[in-house]
mmCIF file of C-alpha atoms in Angstrom:
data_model
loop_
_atom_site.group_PDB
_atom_site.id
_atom_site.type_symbol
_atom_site.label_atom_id
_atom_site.label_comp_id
_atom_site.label_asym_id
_atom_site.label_seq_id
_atom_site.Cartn_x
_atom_site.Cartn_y
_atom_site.Cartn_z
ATOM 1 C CA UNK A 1 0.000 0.000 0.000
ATOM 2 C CA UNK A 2 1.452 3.725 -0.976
ATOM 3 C CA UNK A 3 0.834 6.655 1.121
ATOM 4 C CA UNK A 4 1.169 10.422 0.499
ATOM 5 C CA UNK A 5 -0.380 13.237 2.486
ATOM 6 C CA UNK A 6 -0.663 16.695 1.377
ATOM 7 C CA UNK A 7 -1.095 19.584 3.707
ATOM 8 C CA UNK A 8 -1.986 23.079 2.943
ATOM 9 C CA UNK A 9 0.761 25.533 3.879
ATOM 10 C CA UNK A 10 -1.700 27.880 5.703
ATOM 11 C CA UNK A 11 -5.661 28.538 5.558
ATOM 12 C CA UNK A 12 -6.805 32.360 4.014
ATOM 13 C CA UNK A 13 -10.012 31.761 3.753
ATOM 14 C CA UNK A 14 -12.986 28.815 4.435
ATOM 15 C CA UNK A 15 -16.773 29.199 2.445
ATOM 16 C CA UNK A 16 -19.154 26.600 1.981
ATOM 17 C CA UNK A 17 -21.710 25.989 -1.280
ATOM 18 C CA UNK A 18 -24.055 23.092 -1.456
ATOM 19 C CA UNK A 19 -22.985 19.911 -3.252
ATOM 20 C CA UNK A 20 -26.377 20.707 -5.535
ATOM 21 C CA UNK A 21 -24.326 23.609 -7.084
ATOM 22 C CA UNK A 22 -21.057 22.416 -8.085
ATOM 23 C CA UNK A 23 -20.462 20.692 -11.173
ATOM 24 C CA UNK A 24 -20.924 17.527 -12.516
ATOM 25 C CA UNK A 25 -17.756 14.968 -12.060
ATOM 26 C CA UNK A 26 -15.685 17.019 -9.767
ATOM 27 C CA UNK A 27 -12.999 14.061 -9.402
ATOM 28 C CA UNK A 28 -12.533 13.297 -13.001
ATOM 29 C CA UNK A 29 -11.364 17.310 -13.148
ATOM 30 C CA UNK A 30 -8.955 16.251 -10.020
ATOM 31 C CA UNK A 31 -7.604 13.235 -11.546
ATOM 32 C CA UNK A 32 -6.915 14.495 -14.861
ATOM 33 C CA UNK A 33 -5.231 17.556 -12.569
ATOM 34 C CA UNK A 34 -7.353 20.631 -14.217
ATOM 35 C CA UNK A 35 -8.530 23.543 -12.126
ATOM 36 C CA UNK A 36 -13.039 22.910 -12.086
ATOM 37 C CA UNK A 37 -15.081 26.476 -12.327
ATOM 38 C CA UNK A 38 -16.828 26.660 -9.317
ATOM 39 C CA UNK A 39 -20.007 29.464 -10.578
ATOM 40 C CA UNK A 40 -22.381 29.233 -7.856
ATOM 41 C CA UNK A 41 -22.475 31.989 -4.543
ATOM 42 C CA UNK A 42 -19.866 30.745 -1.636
ATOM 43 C CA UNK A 43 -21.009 31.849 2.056
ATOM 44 C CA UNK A 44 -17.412 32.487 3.951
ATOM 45 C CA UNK A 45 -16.980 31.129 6.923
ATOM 46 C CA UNK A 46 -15.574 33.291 9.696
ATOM 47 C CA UNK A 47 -13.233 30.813 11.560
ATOM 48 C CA UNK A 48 -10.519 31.235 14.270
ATOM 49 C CA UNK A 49 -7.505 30.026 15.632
ATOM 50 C CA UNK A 50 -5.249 27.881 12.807
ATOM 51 C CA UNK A 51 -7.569 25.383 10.875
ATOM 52 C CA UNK A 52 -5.689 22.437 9.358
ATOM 53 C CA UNK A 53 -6.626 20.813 6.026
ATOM 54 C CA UNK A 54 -4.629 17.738 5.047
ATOM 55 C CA UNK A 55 -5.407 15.245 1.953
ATOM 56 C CA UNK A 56 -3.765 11.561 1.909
ATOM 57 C CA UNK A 57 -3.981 9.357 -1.089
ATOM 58 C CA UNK A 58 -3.776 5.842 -0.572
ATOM 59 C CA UNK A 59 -3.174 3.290 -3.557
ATOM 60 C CA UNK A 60 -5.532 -0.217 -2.552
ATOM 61 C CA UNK A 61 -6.120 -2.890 -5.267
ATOM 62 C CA UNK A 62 -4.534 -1.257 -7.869
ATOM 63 C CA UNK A 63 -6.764 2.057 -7.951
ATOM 64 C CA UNK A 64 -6.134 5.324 -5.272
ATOM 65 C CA UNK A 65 -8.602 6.937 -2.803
ATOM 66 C CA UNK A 66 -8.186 10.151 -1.626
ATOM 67 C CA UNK A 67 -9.149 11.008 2.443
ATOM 68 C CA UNK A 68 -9.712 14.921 2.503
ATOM 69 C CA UNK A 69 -9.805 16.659 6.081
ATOM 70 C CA UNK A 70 -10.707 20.288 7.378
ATOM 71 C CA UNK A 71 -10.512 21.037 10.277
ATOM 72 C CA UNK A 72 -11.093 24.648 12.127
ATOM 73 C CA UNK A 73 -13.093 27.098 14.839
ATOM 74 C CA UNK A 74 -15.729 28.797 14.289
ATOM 75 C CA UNK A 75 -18.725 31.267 15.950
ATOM 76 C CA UNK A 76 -21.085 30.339 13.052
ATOM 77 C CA UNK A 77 -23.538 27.391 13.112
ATOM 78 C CA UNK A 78 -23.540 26.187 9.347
ATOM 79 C CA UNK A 79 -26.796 24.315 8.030
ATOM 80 C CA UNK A 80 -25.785 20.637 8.399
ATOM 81 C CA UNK A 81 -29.171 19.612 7.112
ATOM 82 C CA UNK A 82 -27.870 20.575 3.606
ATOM 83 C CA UNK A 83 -25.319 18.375 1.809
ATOM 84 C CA UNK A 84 -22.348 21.020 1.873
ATOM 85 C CA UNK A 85 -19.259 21.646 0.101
ATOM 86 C CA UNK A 86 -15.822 23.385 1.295
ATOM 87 C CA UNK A 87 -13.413 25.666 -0.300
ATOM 88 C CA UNK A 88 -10.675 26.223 0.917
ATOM 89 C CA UNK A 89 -7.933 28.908 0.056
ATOM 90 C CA UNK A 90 -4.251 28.854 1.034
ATOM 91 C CA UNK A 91 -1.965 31.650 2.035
ATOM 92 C CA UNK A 92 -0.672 31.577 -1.583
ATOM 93 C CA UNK A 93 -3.894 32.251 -3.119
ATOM 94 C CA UNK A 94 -4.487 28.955 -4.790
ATOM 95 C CA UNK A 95 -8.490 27.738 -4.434
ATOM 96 C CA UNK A 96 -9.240 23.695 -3.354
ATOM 97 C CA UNK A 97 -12.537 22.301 -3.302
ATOM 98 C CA UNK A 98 -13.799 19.451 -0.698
ATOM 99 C CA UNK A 99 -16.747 17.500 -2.141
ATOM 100 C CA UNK A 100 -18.431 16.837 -5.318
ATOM 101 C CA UNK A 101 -22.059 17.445 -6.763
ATOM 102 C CA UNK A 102 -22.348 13.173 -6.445
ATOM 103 C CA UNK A 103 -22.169 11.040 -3.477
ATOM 104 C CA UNK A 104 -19.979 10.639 -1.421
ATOM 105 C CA UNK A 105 -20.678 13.713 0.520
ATOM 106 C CA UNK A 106 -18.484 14.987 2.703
ATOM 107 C CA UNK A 107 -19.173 14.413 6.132
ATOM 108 C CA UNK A 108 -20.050 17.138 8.484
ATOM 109 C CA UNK A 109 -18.533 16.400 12.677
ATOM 110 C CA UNK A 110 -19.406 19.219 15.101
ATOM 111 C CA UNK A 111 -18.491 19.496 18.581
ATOM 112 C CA UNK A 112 -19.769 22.607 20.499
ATOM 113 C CA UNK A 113 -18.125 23.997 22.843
ATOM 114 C CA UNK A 114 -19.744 26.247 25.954
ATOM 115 C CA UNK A 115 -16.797 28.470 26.961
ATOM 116 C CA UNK A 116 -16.048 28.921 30.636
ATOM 117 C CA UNK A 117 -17.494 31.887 32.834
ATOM 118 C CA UNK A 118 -13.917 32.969 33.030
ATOM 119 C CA UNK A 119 -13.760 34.433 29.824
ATOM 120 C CA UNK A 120 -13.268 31.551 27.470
ATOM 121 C CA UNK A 121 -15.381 32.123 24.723
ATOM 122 C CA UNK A 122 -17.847 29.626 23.447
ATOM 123 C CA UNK A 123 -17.018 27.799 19.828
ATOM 124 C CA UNK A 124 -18.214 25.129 17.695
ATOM 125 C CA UNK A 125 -15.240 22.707 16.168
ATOM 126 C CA UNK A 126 -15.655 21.463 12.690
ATOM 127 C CA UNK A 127 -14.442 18.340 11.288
ATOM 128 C CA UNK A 128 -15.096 17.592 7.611
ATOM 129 C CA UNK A 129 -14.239 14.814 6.036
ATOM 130 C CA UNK A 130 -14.068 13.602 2.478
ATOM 131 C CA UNK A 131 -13.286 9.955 1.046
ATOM 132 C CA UNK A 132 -13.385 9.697 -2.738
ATOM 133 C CA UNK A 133 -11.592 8.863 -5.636
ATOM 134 C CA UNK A 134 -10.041 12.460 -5.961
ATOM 135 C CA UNK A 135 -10.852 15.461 -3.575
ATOM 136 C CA UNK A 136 -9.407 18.498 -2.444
ATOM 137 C CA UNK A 137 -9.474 19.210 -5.740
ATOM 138 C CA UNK A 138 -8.063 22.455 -6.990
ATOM 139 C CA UNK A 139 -10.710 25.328 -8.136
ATOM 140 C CA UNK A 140 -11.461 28.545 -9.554
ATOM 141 C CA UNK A 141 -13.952 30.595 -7.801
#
């Protein structure tokens, strides 16, 4: 089995879209390593502290599968009832998208966080995670 893990050198930006929007075959685009147009209206996503986003591509049976993970701090309650998409934007400017208009979605882990009454402020943590044949796929916006 091959490994390889790619980590983004620093988060600029986080938005979400809903998978409904994107375009069709996101991880052929990823595969055949061309940027996909990403058209539809992004809602940012105000995060703190340093998120991480890492991809690792594993080689099993004689095809690859990519594991995409995001992971950040945020004030803002996103709407987890929708099937959402990520993108993501590094400190040099290049766009990534996590998910795909098709199944598998990414999946959404939130843990929420109360604060303390000595000034800690309250948070939710965010954990997405996508497993497909390509992801963190790079974008234009």
């Amino acid at each position: 089995m091959k490994t390889s893990v790619q980590i983004l050198p620093g988060i600029k930006s986080i938005a979400f879209v809903e998978c409904r929007l994107l375009p069709d075959n996101i991880g052929l685009h990823g595969i055949t390593r061309n940027a996909v147009g990403i058209f539809a209206e992004l809602q940012p996503v105000a995060f703190f502290d340093s998120p991480e986003c890492t991809c690792t591509t594993e080689k099993k049976n004689g095809s690859y599968q990519d594991t995409a993970s995001l992971k950040f701090s945020s004030g803002q309650w996103l709407p987890l009832r929708r099937k959402l998409a990520f993108v993501v934007t590094d400190v040099s400017g290049r766009n990534f998208v996590i998910g795909a208009k098709e199944s598998p979605f990414p999946v959404i882990k939130v843990e929420e966080h109360k604060g303390s009454p000595s000034g800690e402020s309250a948070a939710y943590s965010y954990e997405i995670t996508h497993v497909a044949l390509k992801s963190l796929v790079p974008c234009v916006i």
